[in-house]
JSON list of C-alpha atoms in Angstrom, two decimals:
[
{"chain": "A", "resi": 1, "resn": "MET", "atom": "CA", "xyz": [4.58, 22.18, 10.48]},
{"chain": "A", "resi": 2, "resn": "ALA", "atom": "CA", "xyz": [1.66, 20.34, 8.95]},
{"chain": "A", "resi": 3, "resn": "THR", "atom": "CA", "xyz": [1.44, 16.66, 8.09]},
{"chain": "A", "resi": 4, "resn": "TYR", "atom": "CA", "xyz": [-0.99, 15.78, 5.29]},
{"chain": "A", "resi": 5, "resn": "ILE", "atom": "CA", "xyz": [-1.44, 13.81, 2.09]},
{"chain": "A", "resi": 6, "resn": "ARG", "atom": "CA", "xyz": [-1.76, 14.95, -1.50]},
{"chain": "A", "resi": 7, "resn": "ARG", "atom": "CA", "xyz": [-1.86, 13.37, -4.92]},
{"chain": "A", "resi": 8, "resn": "ALA", "atom": "CA", "xyz": [1.51, 12.91, -6.54]},
{"chain": "A", "resi": 9, "resn": "GLN", "atom": "CA", "xyz": [2.29, 14.95, -9.63]},
{"chain": "A", "resi": 10, "resn": "GLU", "atom": "CA", "xyz": [4.64, 14.07, -12.47]},
{"chain": "A", "resi": 11, "resn": "ALA", "atom": "CA", "xyz": [7.31, 16.32, -10.94]},
{"chain": "A", "resi": 12, "resn": "ASP", "atom": "CA", "xyz": [7.28, 13.99, -7.90]},
{"chain": "A", "resi": 13, "resn": "LEU", "atom": "CA", "xyz": [8.15, 10.86, -9.89]},
{"chain": "A", "resi": 14, "resn": "PHE", "atom": "CA", "xyz": [11.81, 10.72, -8.97]},
{"chain": "A", "resi": 15, "resn": "LYS", "atom": "CA", "xyz": [11.10, 11.23, -5.26]},
{"chain": "A", "resi": 16, "resn": "VAL", "atom": "CA", "xyz": [8.54, 8.40, -5.42]},
{"chain": "A", "resi": 17, "resn": "GLU", "atom": "CA", "xyz": [11.12, 6.24, -7.18]},
{"chain": "A", "resi": 18, "resn": "ALA", "atom": "CA", "xyz": [13.73, 7.09, -4.52]},
{"chain": "A", "resi": 19, "resn": "LEU", "atom": "CA", "xyz": [11.34, 6.10, -1.72]},
{"chain": "A", "resi": 20, "resn": "ILE", "atom": "CA", "xyz": [10.54, 2.80, -3.46]},
{"chain": "A", "resi": 21, "resn": "GLU", "atom": "CA", "xyz": [14.23, 2.06, -4.09]},
{"chain": "A", "resi": 22, "resn": "ASP", "atom": "CA", "xyz": [15.01, 2.80, -0.44]},
{"chain": "A", "resi": 23, "resn": "ALA", "atom": "CA", "xyz": [12.18, 0.49, 0.65]},
{"chain": "A", "resi": 24, "resn": "LYS", "atom": "CA", "xyz": [13.59, -2.27, -1.57]},
{"chain": "A", "resi": 25, "resn": "GLN", "atom": "CA", "xyz": [16.89, -1.98, 0.30]},
{"chain": "A", "resi": 26, "resn": "VAL", "atom": "CA", "xyz": [15.16, -2.08, 3.69]},
{"chain": "A", "resi": 27, "resn": "LEU", "atom": "CA", "xyz": [13.20, -5.18, 2.65]},
{"chain": "A", "resi": 28, "resn": "LYS", "atom": "CA", "xyz": [16.41, -6.83, 1.44]},
{"chain": "A", "resi": 29, "resn": "LEU", "atom": "CA", "xyz": [18.19, -6.02, 4.72]},
{"chain": "A", "resi": 30, "resn": "HIS", "atom": "CA", "xyz": [15.38, -7.83, 6.55]},
{"chain": "A", "resi": 31, "resn": "ASP", "atom": "CA", "xyz": [15.67, -10.89, 4.29]},
{"chain": "A", "resi": 32, "resn": "ASN", "atom": "CA", "xyz": [12.33, -10.09, 2.68]},
{"chain": "A", "resi": 33, "resn": "PRO", "atom": "CA", "xyz": [12.14, -11.01, -1.02]},
{"chain": "A", "resi": 34, "resn": "GLN", "atom": "CA", "xyz": [9.27, -8.58, -1.64]},
{"chain": "A", "resi": 35, "resn": "TRP", "atom": "CA", "xyz": [10.08, -6.18, -4.51]},
{"chain": "A", "resi": 36, "resn": "GLN", "atom": "CA", "xyz": [13.42, -7.90, -5.11]},
{"chain": "A", "resi": 37, "resn": "ASP", "atom": "CA", "xyz": [12.40, -9.00, -8.61]},
{"chain": "A", "resi": 38, "resn": "GLY", "atom": "CA", "xyz": [12.66, -5.45, -9.95]},
{"chain": "A", "resi": 39, "resn": "HIS", "atom": "CA", "xyz": [9.06, -4.35, -9.54]},
{"chain": "A", "resi": 40, "resn": "PRO", "atom": "CA", "xyz": [7.57, -1.88, -9.18]},
{"chain": "A", "resi": 41, "resn": "GLU", "atom": "CA", "xyz": [9.25, -0.46, -12.25]},
{"chain": "A", "resi": 42, "resn": "LEU", "atom": "CA", "xyz": [9.54, 3.23, -13.08]},
{"chain": "A", "resi": 43, "resn": "ALA", "atom": "CA", "xyz": [6.84, 2.84, -15.76]},
{"chain": "A", "resi": 44, "resn": "THR", "atom": "CA", "xyz": [4.43, 1.50, -13.12]},
{"chain": "A", "resi": 45, "resn": "LEU", "atom": "CA", "xyz": [5.17, 4.40, -10.78]},
{"chain": "A", "resi": 46, "resn": "LYS", "atom": "CA", "xyz": [4.67, 6.89, -13.61]},
{"chain": "A", "resi": 47, "resn": "ASN", "atom": "CA", "xyz": [1.37, 5.21, -14.55]},
{"chain": "A", "resi": 48, "resn": "ASP", "atom": "CA", "xyz": [0.20, 5.40, -10.92]},
{"chain": "A", "resi": 49, "resn": "ILE", "atom": "CA", "xyz": [0.83, 9.15, -10.92]},
{"chain": "A", "resi": 50, "resn": "GLN", "atom": "CA", "xyz": [-0.78, 9.74, -14.31]},
{"chain": "A", "resi": 51, "resn": "ASN", "atom": "CA", "xyz": [-3.90, 7.83, -13.24]},
{"chain": "A", "resi": 52, "resn": "GLY", "atom": "CA", "xyz": [-4.20, 9.87, -10.03]},
{"chain": "A", "resi": 53, "resn": "ASN", "atom": "CA", "xyz": [-3.68, 6.79, -7.84]},
{"chain": "A", "resi": 54, "resn": "ASN", "atom": "CA", "xyz": [-0.40, 7.76, -6.19]},
{"chain": "A", "resi": 55, "resn": "TRP", "atom": "CA", "xyz": [-0.56, 9.67, -2.93]},
{"chain": "A", "resi": 56, "resn": "LEU", "atom": "CA", "xyz": [2.23, 11.30, -0.97]},
{"chain": "A", "resi": 57, "resn": "LEU", "atom": "CA", "xyz": [2.62, 11.86, 2.74]},
{"chain": "A", "resi": 58, "resn": "ILE", "atom": "CA", "xyz": [3.99, 15.33, 3.39]},
{"chain": "A", "resi": 59, "resn": "ASP", "atom": "CA", "xyz": [5.58, 16.18, 6.71]},
{"chain": "A", "resi": 60, "resn": "ASP", "atom": "CA", "xyz": [7.18, 19.53, 7.42]},
{"chain": "A", "resi": 61, "resn": "ASP", "atom": "CA", "xyz": [7.09, 20.35, 3.68]},
{"chain": "A", "resi": 62, "resn": "HIS", "atom": "CA", "xyz": [9.00, 17.13, 2.81]},
{"chain": "A", "resi": 63, "resn": "ILE", "atom": "CA", "xyz": [7.73, 14.07, 0.94]},
{"chain": "A", "resi": 64, "resn": "VAL", "atom": "CA", "xyz": [8.19, 11.25, 3.44]},
{"chain": "A", "resi": 65, "resn": "GLY", "atom": "CA", "xyz": [5.84, 8.58, 2.11]},
{"chain": "A", "resi": 66, "resn": "THR", "atom": "CA", "xyz": [4.20, 7.21, -0.99]},
{"chain": "A", "resi": 67, "resn": "ALA", "atom": "CA", "xyz": [1.31, 4.82, -1.57]},
{"chain": "A", "resi": 68, "resn": "VAL", "atom": "CA", "xyz": [-1.20, 3.87, -4.21]},
{"chain": "A", "resi": 69, "resn": "LEU", "atom": "CA", "xyz": [-4.94, 3.98, -3.63]},
{"chain": "A", "resi": 70, "resn": "GLN", "atom": "CA", "xyz": [-6.37, 1.90, -6.46]},
{"chain": "A", "resi": 71, "resn": "PHE", "atom": "CA", "xyz": [-10.12, 1.95, -7.08]},
{"chain": "A", "resi": 72, "resn": "GLN", "atom": "CA", "xyz": [-10.01, -0.71, -9.80]},
{"chain": "A", "resi": 73, "resn": "ALA", "atom": "CA", "xyz": [-10.48, -4.35, -8.83]},
{"chain": "A", "resi": 74, "resn": "GLU", "atom": "CA", "xyz": [-7.40, -6.54, -8.80]},
{"chain": "A", "resi": 75, "resn": "GLN", "atom": "CA", "xyz": [-7.55, -9.80, -10.74]},
{"chain": "A", "resi": 76, "resn": "SER", "atom": "CA", "xyz": [-5.15, -11.48, -8.33]},
{"chain": "A", "resi": 77, "resn": "TYR", "atom": "CA", "xyz": [-7.68, -10.81, -5.54]},
{"chain": "A", "resi": 78, "resn": "ASP", "atom": "CA", "xyz": [-10.41, -12.81, -7.32]},
{"chain": "A", "resi": 79, "resn": "GLU", "atom": "CA", "xyz": [-9.03, -16.06, -5.95]},
{"chain": "A", "resi": 80, "resn": "ILE", "atom": "CA", "xyz": [-8.16, -16.18, -2.27]},
{"chain": "A", "resi": 81, "resn": "THR", "atom": "CA", "xyz": [-6.97, -19.35, -0.56]},
{"chain": "A", "resi": 82, "resn": "ALA", "atom": "CA", "xyz": [-6.73, -20.36, 3.10]},
{"chain": "A", "resi": 83, "resn": "GLY", "atom": "CA", "xyz": [-9.65, -18.03, 3.86]},
{"chain": "A", "resi": 84, "resn": "GLN", "atom": "CA", "xyz": [-12.10, -15.67, 2.20]},
{"chain": "A", "resi": 85, "resn": "TRP", "atom": "CA", "xyz": [-13.00, -12.00, 1.87]},
{"chain": "A", "resi": 86, "resn": "GLU", "atom": "CA", "xyz": [-15.71, -10.83, 4.27]},
{"chain": "A", "resi": 87, "resn": "ASN", "atom": "CA", "xyz": [-17.78, -9.31, 1.45]},
{"chain": "A", "resi": 88, "resn": "PRO", "atom": "CA", "xyz": [-16.34, -10.68, -1.80]},
{"chain": "A", "resi": 89, "resn": "ASP", "atom": "CA", "xyz": [-18.88, -8.94, -4.05]},
{"chain": "A", "resi": 90, "resn": "GLU", "atom": "CA", "xyz": [-18.70, -5.48, -2.48]},
{"chain": "A", "resi": 91, "resn": "PRO", "atom": "CA", "xyz": [-16.70, -2.73, -4.24]},
{"chain": "A", "resi": 92, "resn": "TYR", "atom": "CA", "xyz": [-13.30, -2.24, -2.67]},
{"chain": "A", "resi": 93, "resn": "THR", "atom": "CA", "xyz": [-10.19, -0.16, -2.99]},
{"chain": "A", "resi": 94, "resn": "ILE", "atom": "CA", "xyz": [-6.66, -1.47, -2.71]},
{"chain": "A", "resi": 95, "resn": "ILE", "atom": "CA", "xyz": [-3.71, 0.07, -0.95]},
{"chain": "A", "resi": 96, "resn": "HIS", "atom": "CA", "xyz": [-0.46, -0.76, -2.76]},
{"chain": "A", "resi": 97, "resn": "ARG", "atom": "CA", "xyz": [3.19, 0.19, -2.40]},
{"chain": "A", "resi": 98, "resn": "LEU", "atom": "CA", "xyz": [2.90, 2.01, 0.92]},
{"chain": "A", "resi": 99, "resn": "THR", "atom": "CA", "xyz": [6.29, 3.07, 2.15]},
{"chain": "A", "resi": 100, "resn": "ILE", "atom": "CA", "xyz": [7.66, 5.65, 4.56]},
{"chain": "A", "resi": 101, "resn": "ASP", "atom": "CA", "xyz": [11.12, 7.20, 4.33]},
{"chain": "A", "resi": 102, "resn": "ARG", "atom": "CA", "xyz": [13.30, 5.23, 6.73]},
{"chain": "A", "resi": 103, "resn": "ARG", "atom": "CA", "xyz": [14.77, 8.49, 8.07]},
{"chain": "A", "resi": 104, "resn": "VAL", "atom": "CA", "xyz": [11.40, 9.23, 9.73]},
{"chain": "A", "resi": 105, "resn": "SER", "atom": "CA", "xyz": [10.26, 5.65, 10.39]},
{"chain": "A", "resi": 106, "resn": "ASP", "atom": "CA", "xyz": [10.62, 6.20, 14.14]},
{"chain": "A", "resi": 107, "resn": "GLN", "atom": "CA", "xyz": [7.83, 8.82, 14.00]},
{"chain": "A", "resi": 108, "resn": "HIS", "atom": "CA", "xyz": [5.10, 6.21, 13.29]},
{"chain": "A", "resi": 109, "resn": "LEU", "atom": "CA", "xyz": [3.75, 8.14, 10.31]},
{"chain": "A", "resi": 110, "resn": "GLY", "atom": "CA", "xyz": [2.54, 4.95, 8.59]},
{"chain": "A", "resi": 111, "resn": "LYS", "atom": "CA", "xyz": [-0.60, 4.86, 10.72]},
{"chain": "A", "resi": 112, "resn": "LEU", "atom": "CA", "xyz": [-1.40, 8.49, 9.92]},
{"chain": "A", "resi": 113, "resn": "PHE", "atom": "CA", "xyz": [-0.79, 7.87, 6.21]},
{"chain": "A", "resi": 114, "resn": "LEU", "atom": "CA", "xyz": [-3.00, 4.78, 6.16]},
{"chain": "A", "resi": 115, "resn": "ALA", "atom": "CA", "xyz": [-5.78, 6.61, 8.04]},
{"chain": "A", "resi": 116, "resn": "ASN", "atom": "CA", "xyz": [-5.70, 9.42, 5.50]},
{"chain": "A", "resi": 117, "resn": "LEU", "atom": "CA", "xyz": [-5.85, 6.97, 2.58]},
{"chain": "A", "resi": 118, "resn": "ILE", "atom": "CA", "xyz": [-8.87, 5.29, 4.16]},
{"chain": "A", "resi": 119, "resn": "SER", "atom": "CA", "xyz": [-10.51, 8.71, 4.53]},
{"chain": "A", "resi": 120, "resn": "VAL", "atom": "CA", "xyz": [-10.00, 9.38, 0.81]},
{"chain": "A", "resi": 121, "resn": "GLY", "atom": "CA", "xyz": [-11.69, 6.07, 0.04]},
{"chain": "A", "resi": 122, "resn": "ILE", "atom": "CA", "xyz": [-14.60, 6.83, 2.35]},
{"chain": "A", "resi": 123, "resn": "LEU", "atom": "CA", "xyz": [-15.11, 10.17, 0.60]},
{"chain": "A", "resi": 124, "resn": "GLN", "atom": "CA", "xyz": [-15.45, 8.15, -2.63]},
{"chain": "A", "resi": 125, "resn": "GLY", "atom": "CA", "xyz": [-18.12, 5.94, -1.04]},
{"chain": "A", "resi": 126, "resn": "ILE", "atom": "CA", "xyz": [-15.89, 2.93, -0.39]},
{"chain": "A", "resi": 127, "resn": "ARG", "atom": "CA", "xyz": [-16.25, 0.96, 2.83]},
{"chain": "A", "resi": 128, "resn": "ASN", "atom": "CA", "xyz": [-14.07, -2.03, 1.94]},
{"chain": "A", "resi": 129, "resn": "PHE", "atom": "CA", "xyz": [-10.27, -1.73, 1.84]},
{"chain": "A", "resi": 130, "resn": "ARG", "atom": "CA", "xyz": [-7.74, -4.40, 0.94]},
{"chain": "A", "resi": 131, "resn": "TYR", "atom": "CA", "xyz": [-4.02, -4.86, 0.63]},
{"chain": "A", "resi": 132, "resn": "ASP", "atom": "CA", "xyz": [-1.57, -7.70, 0.27]},
{"chain": "A", "resi": 133, "resn": "THR", "atom": "CA", "xyz": [1.90, -8.09, 1.65]},
{"chain": "A", "resi": 134, "resn": "HIS", "atom": "CA", "xyz": [4.66, -10.64, 1.79]},
{"chain": "A", "resi": 135, "resn": "LEU", "atom": "CA", "xyz": [4.70, -13.16, 4.64]},
{"chain": "A", "resi": 136, "resn": "LYS", "atom": "CA", "xyz": [7.98, -11.62, 5.85]},
{"chain": "A", "resi": 137, "resn": "ASN", "atom": "CA", "xyz": [6.72, -8.02, 5.79]},
{"chain": "A", "resi": 138, "resn": "ILE", "atom": "CA", "xyz": [5.91, -7.95, 9.49]},
{"chain": "A", "resi": 139, "resn": "PRO", "atom": "CA", "xyz": [5.84, -4.11, 9.78]},
{"chain": "A", "resi": 140, "resn": "MET", "atom": "CA", "xyz": [3.07, -3.87, 7.14]},
{"chain": "A", "resi": 141, "resn": "GLN", "atom": "CA", "xyz": [1.15, -6.72, 8.76]},
{"chain": "A", "resi": 142, "resn": "LYS", "atom": "CA", "xyz": [1.33, -5.04, 12.18]},
{"chain": "A", "resi": 143, "resn": "LEU", "atom": "CA", "xyz": [0.41, -1.62, 10.76]},
{"chain": "A", "resi": 144, "resn": "GLY", "atom": "CA", "xyz": [-2.71, -3.02, 9.11]},
{"chain": "A", "resi": 145, "resn": "GLU", "atom": "CA", "xyz": [-3.74, -4.94, 12.20]},
{"chain": "A", "resi": 146, "resn": "LYS", "atom": "CA", "xyz": [-3.35, -1.81, 14.36]},
{"chain": "A", "resi": 147, "resn": "MET", "atom": "CA", "xyz": [-5.73, -0.07, 11.95]},
{"chain": "A", "resi": 148, "resn": "GLY", "atom": "CA", "xyz": [-8.35, -2.82, 12.12]},
{"chain": "A", "resi": 149, "resn": "PHE", "atom": "CA", "xyz": [-7.42, -4.79, 9.01]},
{"chain": "A", "resi": 150, "resn": "VAL", "atom": "CA", "xyz": [-8.04, -8.53, 9.31]},
{"chain": "A", "resi": 151, "resn": "LYS", "atom": "CA", "xyz": [-5.92, -11.23, 7.69]},
{"chain": "A", "resi": 152, "resn": "ARG", "atom": "CA", "xyz": [-8.33, -12.99, 5.30]},
{"chain": "A", "resi": 153, "resn": "GLY", "atom": "CA", "xyz": [-6.13, -15.54, 3.54]},
{"chain": "A", "resi": 154, "resn": "VAL", "atom": "CA", "xyz": [-3.56, -15.79, 0.78]},
{"chain": "A", "resi": 155, "resn": "VAL", "atom": "CA", "xyz": [-3.49, -14.30, -2.72]},
{"chain": "A", "resi": 156, "resn": "TYR", "atom": "CA", "xyz": [-0.96, -14.89, -5.47]},
{"chain": "A", "resi": 157, "resn": "ILE", "atom": "CA", "xyz": [0.38, -11.82, -7.24]},
{"chain": "A", "resi": 158, "resn": "LYS", "atom": "CA", "xyz": [2.69, -11.21, -10.19]},
{"chain": "A", "resi": 159, "resn": "ASP", "atom": "CA", "xyz": [6.03, -11.50, -8.42]},
{"chain": "A", "resi": 160, "resn": "GLN", "atom": "CA", "xyz": [8.86, -13.59, -9.81]},
{"chain": "A", "resi": 161, "resn": "THR", "atom": "CA", "xyz": [10.56, -13.92, -6.43]},
{"chain": "A", "resi": 162, "resn": "ASP", "atom": "CA", "xyz": [7.63, -15.04, -4.28]},
{"chain": "A", "resi": 163, "resn": "PRO", "atom": "CA", "xyz": [4.02, -14.59, -5.47]},
{"chain": "A", "resi": 164, "resn": "LYS", "atom": "CA", "xyz": [2.42, -15.84, -2.22]},
{"chain": "A", "resi": 165, "resn": "HIS", "atom": "CA", "xyz": [1.12, -12.85, -0.21]},
{"chain": "A", "resi": 166, "resn": "LEU", "atom": "CA", "xyz": [-1.09, -12.42, 2.82]},
{"chain": "A", "resi": 167, "resn": "ALA", "atom": "CA", "xyz": [-4.41, -10.73, 2.04]},
{"chain": "A", "resi": 168, "resn": "TYR", "atom": "CA", "xyz": [-5.80, -8.13, 4.46]},
{"chain": "A", "resi": 169, "resn": "GLU", "atom": "CA", "xyz": [-9.20, -6.45, 4.53]},
{"chain": "A", "resi": 170, "resn": "LEU", "atom": "CA", "xyz": [-10.87, -3.65, 6.46]},
{"chain": "A", "resi": 171, "resn": "GLN", "atom": "CA", "xyz": [-14.66, -3.60, 6.26]},
{"chain": "A", "resi": 172, "resn": "LEU", "atom": "CA", "xyz": [-16.22, -0.41, 7.62]},
{"chain": "A", "resi": 173, "resn": "SER", "atom": "CA", "xyz": [-19.88, -0.05, 8.51]},
{"chain": "A", "resi": 174, "resn": "ASP", "atom": "CA", "xyz": [-22.15, 2.46, 6.75]},
{"chain": "A", "resi": 175, "resn": "ARG", "atom": "CA", "xyz": [-22.79, 4.32, 10.01]}
]
């Protein structure tokens, strides 16, 4: 069967929530405080869908992943420490809340999902992609690095547990 991405619809909200809740448990099992402060909340997930920013990874007619592709700048990315963005003034898109159902995590679908999200951004004229992740989220760090993302420094996000996150960037050429 086919593997592809599509925009989430309101009817998908509870599946998105289930994937996020499952990811919270996986993070907790790995002693990672990311998302352990209660965010992202259901209202945030619903807002992501309503704004057309939430994307789903479909595999064999099943929703197996969720992520946000945000085209609005992020205030917490304005100040980066212990490094700098390659092109701080260039428009960018942010990848947030990427998670894959742990039941298919051995299929390495994260790379395919991330590649598809980048393609969506390119179709919108974006060549600069960013994301942040917790220092203990080694799988997300490795996934980004495999895809060409470079660790640029540290940003501080709204997170009551641990706001210090690593900042990653992928700068693509215009060719």
